[in-house]
XYZ file of C-alpha atoms in Angstrom:
446
model
C -74.234 92.648 99.152
C -70.793 91.694 100.416
C -70.904 88.764 102.798
C -68.392 86.741 104.731
C -69.110 83.170 105.784
C -66.770 81.729 108.366
C -66.563 77.999 108.189
C -66.671 75.876 105.016
C -68.356 72.799 106.372
C -71.799 71.682 105.328
C -73.753 74.762 106.506
C -71.120 77.350 105.583
C -70.364 76.077 102.103
C -74.033 75.559 101.142
C -74.987 78.980 102.518
C -72.086 80.777 100.866
C -72.689 79.161 97.487
C -76.437 79.838 97.542
C -76.005 83.472 98.582
C -73.536 83.914 95.726
C -76.002 82.287 93.354
C -78.388 85.138 94.197
C -75.853 87.780 93.119
C -74.098 88.518 96.399
C -70.323 88.668 96.624
C -69.343 86.039 99.179
C -66.030 85.098 100.741
C -65.872 81.812 102.626
C -63.207 81.742 105.360
C -61.645 78.682 106.944
C -58.520 78.081 109.058
C -57.914 74.803 107.236
C -55.428 75.798 104.542
C -55.702 72.464 102.716
C -59.492 72.732 102.525
C -59.297 76.276 101.156
C -56.679 75.252 98.640
C -58.904 72.393 97.531
C -61.959 74.657 97.202
C -59.989 77.054 95.044
C -59.283 74.087 92.774
C -62.948 73.071 92.760
C -62.535 70.199 95.213
C -65.441 70.106 97.640
C -64.921 68.648 101.139
C -68.514 67.361 101.259
C -70.980 65.623 98.955
C -74.266 67.412 98.295
C -76.269 67.017 95.070
C -76.035 70.148 92.921
C -73.522 71.946 95.148
C -70.439 71.406 92.993
C -72.028 73.068 89.980
C -73.104 76.093 91.977
C -69.688 76.494 93.590
C -67.899 76.176 90.267
C -70.223 78.620 88.473
C -70.012 81.345 91.102
C -66.275 80.925 91.596
C -65.748 81.360 87.853
C -67.920 84.483 87.891
C -65.963 85.779 90.911
C -68.970 86.034 93.187
C -67.629 83.280 95.428
C -64.135 83.373 96.881
C -62.238 81.295 99.451
C -59.642 82.494 101.866
C -57.916 81.841 105.218
C -57.576 85.574 105.955
C -60.558 87.084 107.790
C -58.880 90.501 108.221
C -59.043 91.224 104.492
C -62.855 91.065 104.597
C -63.489 93.293 107.593
C -63.877 96.517 105.633
C -65.748 94.912 102.690
C -68.511 92.983 104.448
C -71.473 94.186 106.396
C -72.693 90.731 107.370
C -70.576 87.956 108.871
C -71.997 84.452 109.184
C -70.525 82.153 111.841
C -70.944 78.646 110.449
C -68.352 76.639 112.314
C -68.939 73.284 114.005
C -70.572 72.805 117.410
C -69.691 69.168 118.175
C -71.325 67.509 121.152
C -69.340 67.327 124.366
C -69.164 64.198 126.513
C -72.263 65.375 128.405
C -74.241 65.974 125.188
C -73.986 69.770 125.335
C -72.930 71.737 122.258
C -69.254 72.729 122.274
C -69.040 76.471 121.562
C -65.243 76.834 121.541
C -65.091 77.355 117.749
C -68.039 79.763 117.687
C -66.541 81.879 120.438
C -63.073 81.760 118.872
C -64.523 83.239 115.708
C -66.404 85.873 117.743
C -63.147 86.939 119.409
C -61.374 87.147 116.071
C -64.131 89.320 114.689
C -63.788 91.564 117.726
C -60.045 91.833 117.081
C -60.565 92.773 113.434
C -63.882 94.692 113.275
C -63.562 98.100 111.533
C -67.130 99.247 110.912
C -70.696 98.481 111.902
C -71.571 94.872 111.034
C -74.178 92.216 111.643
C -72.757 89.030 113.135
C -75.028 86.089 112.360
C -75.023 82.806 114.250
C -75.745 80.321 111.452
C -74.398 77.324 113.410
C -76.855 75.428 115.576
C -76.161 76.847 119.014
C -77.844 76.614 122.451
C -80.183 79.266 123.741
C -78.105 82.160 125.064
C -75.191 81.754 122.646
C -75.834 85.134 120.993
C -75.231 86.764 124.385
C -71.883 84.973 124.662
C -70.937 85.932 121.121
C -71.826 89.572 121.795
C -69.794 89.545 125.014
C -66.767 87.971 123.316
C -66.780 90.561 120.540
C -67.292 93.458 122.939
C -64.482 92.235 125.153
C -62.042 92.419 122.258
C -63.306 95.870 121.226
C -62.837 97.115 124.774
C -59.311 95.717 124.795
C -58.628 97.620 121.594
C -60.278 100.712 123.185
C -62.473 101.328 120.133
C -66.172 102.143 119.975
C -67.678 100.230 117.038
C -71.344 99.235 117.051
C -72.496 95.812 115.922
C -75.503 93.553 116.182
C -75.698 89.814 116.745
C -78.440 87.874 114.971
C -79.602 84.301 115.160
C -80.459 82.800 111.753
C -80.588 79.006 112.110
C -80.396 76.784 109.053
C -83.034 74.179 108.198
C -81.189 72.186 105.539
C -81.755 68.529 104.823
C -78.656 66.684 103.692
C -79.283 65.479 100.163
C -81.731 68.317 99.468
C -79.880 71.298 100.910
C -79.786 73.403 97.738
C -83.553 73.261 97.271
C -84.060 73.900 100.986
C -81.908 77.006 100.845
C -83.185 78.409 97.557
C -86.882 77.553 98.246
C -87.160 77.625 102.031
C -90.268 76.786 104.016
C -89.342 79.578 106.375
C -86.443 81.893 107.145
C -86.101 82.389 110.900
C -84.276 85.553 112.020
C -83.822 86.426 115.642
C -82.851 90.034 116.373
C -83.754 92.948 118.664
C -82.254 95.537 116.318
C -84.273 97.256 113.567
C -81.090 98.083 111.690
C -80.040 94.420 111.663
C -83.572 93.385 110.729
C -83.552 95.730 107.716
C -80.221 94.303 106.504
C -81.407 90.718 106.895
C -84.645 91.524 105.117
C -82.690 92.997 102.228
C -80.390 89.963 102.088
C -83.249 87.486 101.970
C -85.533 89.464 99.694
C -84.701 87.321 96.619
C -85.898 84.262 98.512
C -89.259 85.873 99.278
C -90.420 86.782 95.768
C -93.251 84.258 95.751
C -94.464 85.005 99.262
C -93.000 86.273 102.530
C -91.129 83.449 104.260
C -89.099 85.427 106.795
C -90.195 85.182 110.419
C -88.625 87.751 112.721
C -88.513 86.996 116.433
C -86.325 87.417 119.501
C -82.814 85.997 119.394
C -83.418 83.395 122.054
C -86.663 82.401 120.348
C -84.781 81.750 117.110
C -82.079 79.707 118.910
C -84.774 77.509 120.524
C -86.722 77.170 117.253
C -83.964 75.140 115.586
C -83.669 72.687 118.483
C -87.464 72.362 118.813
C -87.851 71.677 115.080
C -85.248 68.902 114.936
C -86.421 67.404 118.190
C -90.011 67.307 116.926
C -88.980 65.504 113.744
C -86.839 63.045 115.813
C -89.846 62.498 118.081
C -92.021 61.458 115.099
C -89.392 58.959 113.977
C -88.960 57.420 117.422
C -92.747 57.285 117.893
C -93.419 55.354 114.708
C -90.502 53.036 115.530
C -92.114 52.374 118.916
C -95.380 51.539 117.186
C -93.549 49.322 114.672
C -91.939 47.325 117.457
C -95.368 46.799 119.044
C -96.734 45.718 115.668
C -94.060 43.055 115.391
C -95.128 41.615 118.767
C -98.880 41.798 118.027
C -98.945 40.385 114.495
C -99.883 43.780 113.005
C -98.578 45.306 109.753
C -97.163 48.750 110.583
C -97.424 49.872 106.944
C -101.214 49.780 107.169
C -101.064 51.566 110.510
C -98.765 54.219 109.022
C -101.184 54.942 106.178
C -104.080 54.965 108.578
C -102.630 57.567 110.877
C -100.795 59.557 108.174
C -104.048 60.319 106.374
C -105.031 62.399 109.400
C -104.044 65.910 108.431
C -103.075 66.670 112.024
C -100.384 63.979 111.808
C -99.370 63.754 108.165
C -97.068 61.287 106.441
C -93.746 63.081 106.881
C -91.240 61.411 109.210
C -93.470 58.470 110.124
C -91.556 55.838 108.167
C -90.414 53.063 110.529
C -86.860 51.889 110.259
C -83.569 51.158 112.021
C -83.226 54.618 113.598
C -82.074 58.101 112.665
C -78.494 59.384 112.484
C -76.539 62.260 110.976
C -75.050 65.434 112.354
C -78.311 67.104 113.432
C -81.007 65.003 115.090
C -78.839 63.047 117.542
C -76.737 66.076 118.473
C -79.647 68.464 118.795
C -81.842 66.153 120.906
C -78.916 65.547 123.250
C -78.127 69.258 123.442
C -81.744 70.149 124.240
C -81.800 67.482 126.942
C -78.705 69.023 128.456
C -80.191 72.525 128.256
C -83.283 71.303 130.075
C -81.247 69.594 132.774
C -79.130 72.721 133.261
C -82.356 74.550 134.062
C -83.495 71.916 136.536
C -86.077 70.343 134.211
C -86.478 66.647 133.531
C -87.115 66.313 129.746
C -88.853 62.918 129.796
C -90.134 62.966 126.228
C -86.751 63.960 124.769
C -84.976 61.320 126.840
C -87.437 58.705 125.574
C -86.867 59.841 121.977
C -83.098 59.405 122.310
C -83.361 56.100 124.152
C -85.745 54.601 121.604
C -83.467 55.669 118.732
C -80.363 54.131 120.330
C -82.242 50.880 120.836
C -83.734 51.015 117.352
C -80.277 51.051 115.800
C -79.929 47.492 117.176
C -83.007 46.247 115.308
C -80.799 44.258 112.915
C -78.842 42.719 115.801
C -82.020 41.542 117.502
C -83.386 40.057 114.297
C -80.125 38.330 113.445
C -79.939 36.758 116.908
C -83.469 35.404 116.537
C -82.655 33.912 113.134
C -79.033 32.790 113.492
C -78.299 32.880 117.215
C -75.714 35.023 119.064
C -72.615 33.460 117.458
C -72.180 34.641 113.884
C -68.779 33.061 113.213
C -68.696 31.513 109.756
C -71.588 33.634 108.506
C -71.305 36.298 105.842
C -73.647 39.252 105.408
C -74.165 41.763 102.651
C -74.875 45.368 103.712
C -76.578 47.815 101.373
C -76.142 51.402 102.561
C -73.595 52.995 104.920
C -74.576 56.692 104.948
C -77.114 57.689 107.562
C -79.613 58.588 104.778
C -79.749 58.700 100.953
C -78.256 61.641 99.129
C -75.221 62.124 101.325
C -71.891 60.559 102.202
C -72.324 61.477 105.883
C -71.888 58.522 108.256
C -72.052 60.444 111.514
C -74.247 58.488 113.986
C -75.317 56.254 111.099
C -77.236 53.035 112.025
C -74.810 51.186 109.762
C -71.985 51.928 112.224
C -73.912 50.300 115.063
C -74.750 47.296 112.893
C -71.183 46.792 111.629
C -69.694 47.081 115.147
C -72.082 44.342 116.354
C -71.342 42.097 113.369
C -67.603 42.478 113.905
C -67.927 41.687 117.642
C -69.975 38.574 116.922
C -67.493 37.185 114.411
C -69.361 37.719 111.137
C -67.764 38.739 107.858
C -69.323 41.507 105.805
C -69.446 42.758 102.237
C -70.728 46.333 102.152
C -71.742 48.815 99.425
C -72.964 52.418 99.377
C -73.416 54.508 96.199
C -71.669 57.555 97.700
C -70.209 56.877 101.170
C -67.471 54.365 100.333
C -64.622 56.855 100.719
C -66.141 58.075 104.005
C -66.369 54.495 105.229
C -62.693 53.839 104.477
C -61.745 56.897 106.547
C -64.131 56.572 109.465
C -64.489 52.826 110.126
C -61.813 51.100 112.257
C -58.805 50.049 110.184
C -58.608 46.609 111.818
C -62.043 45.682 110.431
C -60.449 45.902 106.984
C -57.016 44.511 107.823
C -58.349 41.334 109.472
C -60.549 40.653 106.448
C -63.890 40.837 108.271
C -65.120 43.836 106.290
C -64.769 44.366 102.556
C -66.195 47.276 100.518
C -67.476 46.314 97.090
C -67.820 48.172 93.774
C -71.514 47.503 93.277
C -74.561 46.333 95.175
C -74.673 42.786 93.725
C -71.016 42.159 94.468
C -71.952 42.773 98.107
C -74.236 39.727 97.903
C -71.604 37.179 96.746
C -72.115 34.064 98.865
C -73.863 35.867 101.722
C -76.198 34.297 104.245
C -78.433 37.383 104.290
C -78.829 40.896 102.891
C -79.110 43.711 105.420
C -80.668 46.810 103.836
C -79.693 49.798 105.951
C -80.028 52.922 103.779
C -82.892 53.379 101.316
C -80.929 54.496 98.235
C -83.023 54.489 95.043
C -80.997 51.713 93.314
C -81.973 49.384 96.197
C -85.699 49.930 95.797
C -86.320 47.665 92.836
C -83.352 45.318 92.580
C -82.783 42.438 90.183
C -84.201 39.549 92.222
C -82.925 36.933 89.808
C -79.385 38.247 90.151
C -79.828 38.212 93.915
C -80.980 34.591 93.925
C -77.974 33.554 91.806
C -75.510 35.431 94.001
C -76.714 34.858 97.593
C -75.932 31.664 99.512
C -79.192 32.006 101.442
C -82.045 34.153 100.099
C -82.781 36.014 103.327
C -83.427 39.767 103.522
C -83.494 41.911 106.649
C -84.989 45.245 105.537
C -84.295 48.068 107.947
C -86.147 50.619 105.785
C -89.293 48.660 104.748
C -88.565 49.025 101.013
C -90.314 45.919 99.690
C -93.775 44.465 99.616
C -93.609 41.437 101.938
C -96.069 39.326 99.928
C -94.316 39.910 96.627
C -90.772 39.397 97.936
C -91.746 36.169 99.671
C -93.564 34.887 96.606
C -90.237 35.409 94.794
C -88.648 32.910 97.145
C -87.035 35.192 99.720
C -87.219 34.895 103.482
C -88.076 38.476 104.456
C -87.968 40.454 107.672
C -88.820 44.136 107.982
C -89.478 46.671 110.716
C -92.993 46.290 112.053
C -94.005 43.793 109.350
C -95.268 40.281 110.009
C -92.286 37.892 109.839
C -92.299 34.747 107.670
């Protein structure tokens, strides 16, 4: 099939590349000329394991193309995916200006029947707005062209997006049109060879499904963090509690790992957007509000622990930070707990050496320039360099190289052998027997 994907961010580029991998001819469109020029040269604007090879292979075989010109694709494609950003507004609601701008452009250019697919995460009712925007442009052109709007939310985990797309748990498609359903079934047939994964439902149902899914996962994280904080106060080991409740099949082990809070482009934004949707309908979403509040407070776990151990004034102290991305497998620092931690350390006068296996370039771009220029923050070339003369290690992101580090090298390098573990990576008994003062989320402090 001939497909057009509008937007070459995380969702658009992964979707376009994976559809091309299945034999479709895909053109990815973006208004950013520099980004398109880079993609044509094989330069990806995001980091995702395995994506570069798929993009390169399908571009070489001419199944995947990049362009700034949507009009050239209007006669070729039957399906157009809208995969542009929906950044949160000041009130937490999703900003639809880019989605609707694309819809209007499609309306200006549409030549034949097509299916317009909302791939971006959008609030309930967005498909109606997209349909109205397209129809308004068609009416202005005084042409009668039929089209259908479909909701097909993505469920991709950063760091595992290729596997998630190629081997999905489910494919949610919201449509009221049999013609659109047939086309979407044909498109996704290669992903259903093992068993049927496609779930067809109403458009509004599909739009809500994405928000409900992410909010449910965020709820599990905030819940276990709440329990972990109670465990710290009650001299209880949360790891034993986690295993005890996770063995219940109704609960399971997924997303009940205590830590220093969630971040990224999805969970924070989607929880906030669902809260705003609820409030717009006169409903008080108490659980969702508690999930967000707990997460914001959990991001300050390091700050609370450091104040207990060192006091509020951190002038003259140096800390090593392992991990800047919001999770392993990505360079994404949006809403990352490391940002909250670094801001607090800077405000309290500390100096910091920081290392991340992937997100160093992102950190240089996104963190305030004065943190670097005044010498408070330095990025290092490896994880042990980030421990040179530090008073404590702050483990923020659970990258694999951090899981079983060289303790002897750490002892030689650190000024004080103190570890604050925001991801519960180490066995407290073992790490303390090795001579380290160790603090972790929900673990008994020594």
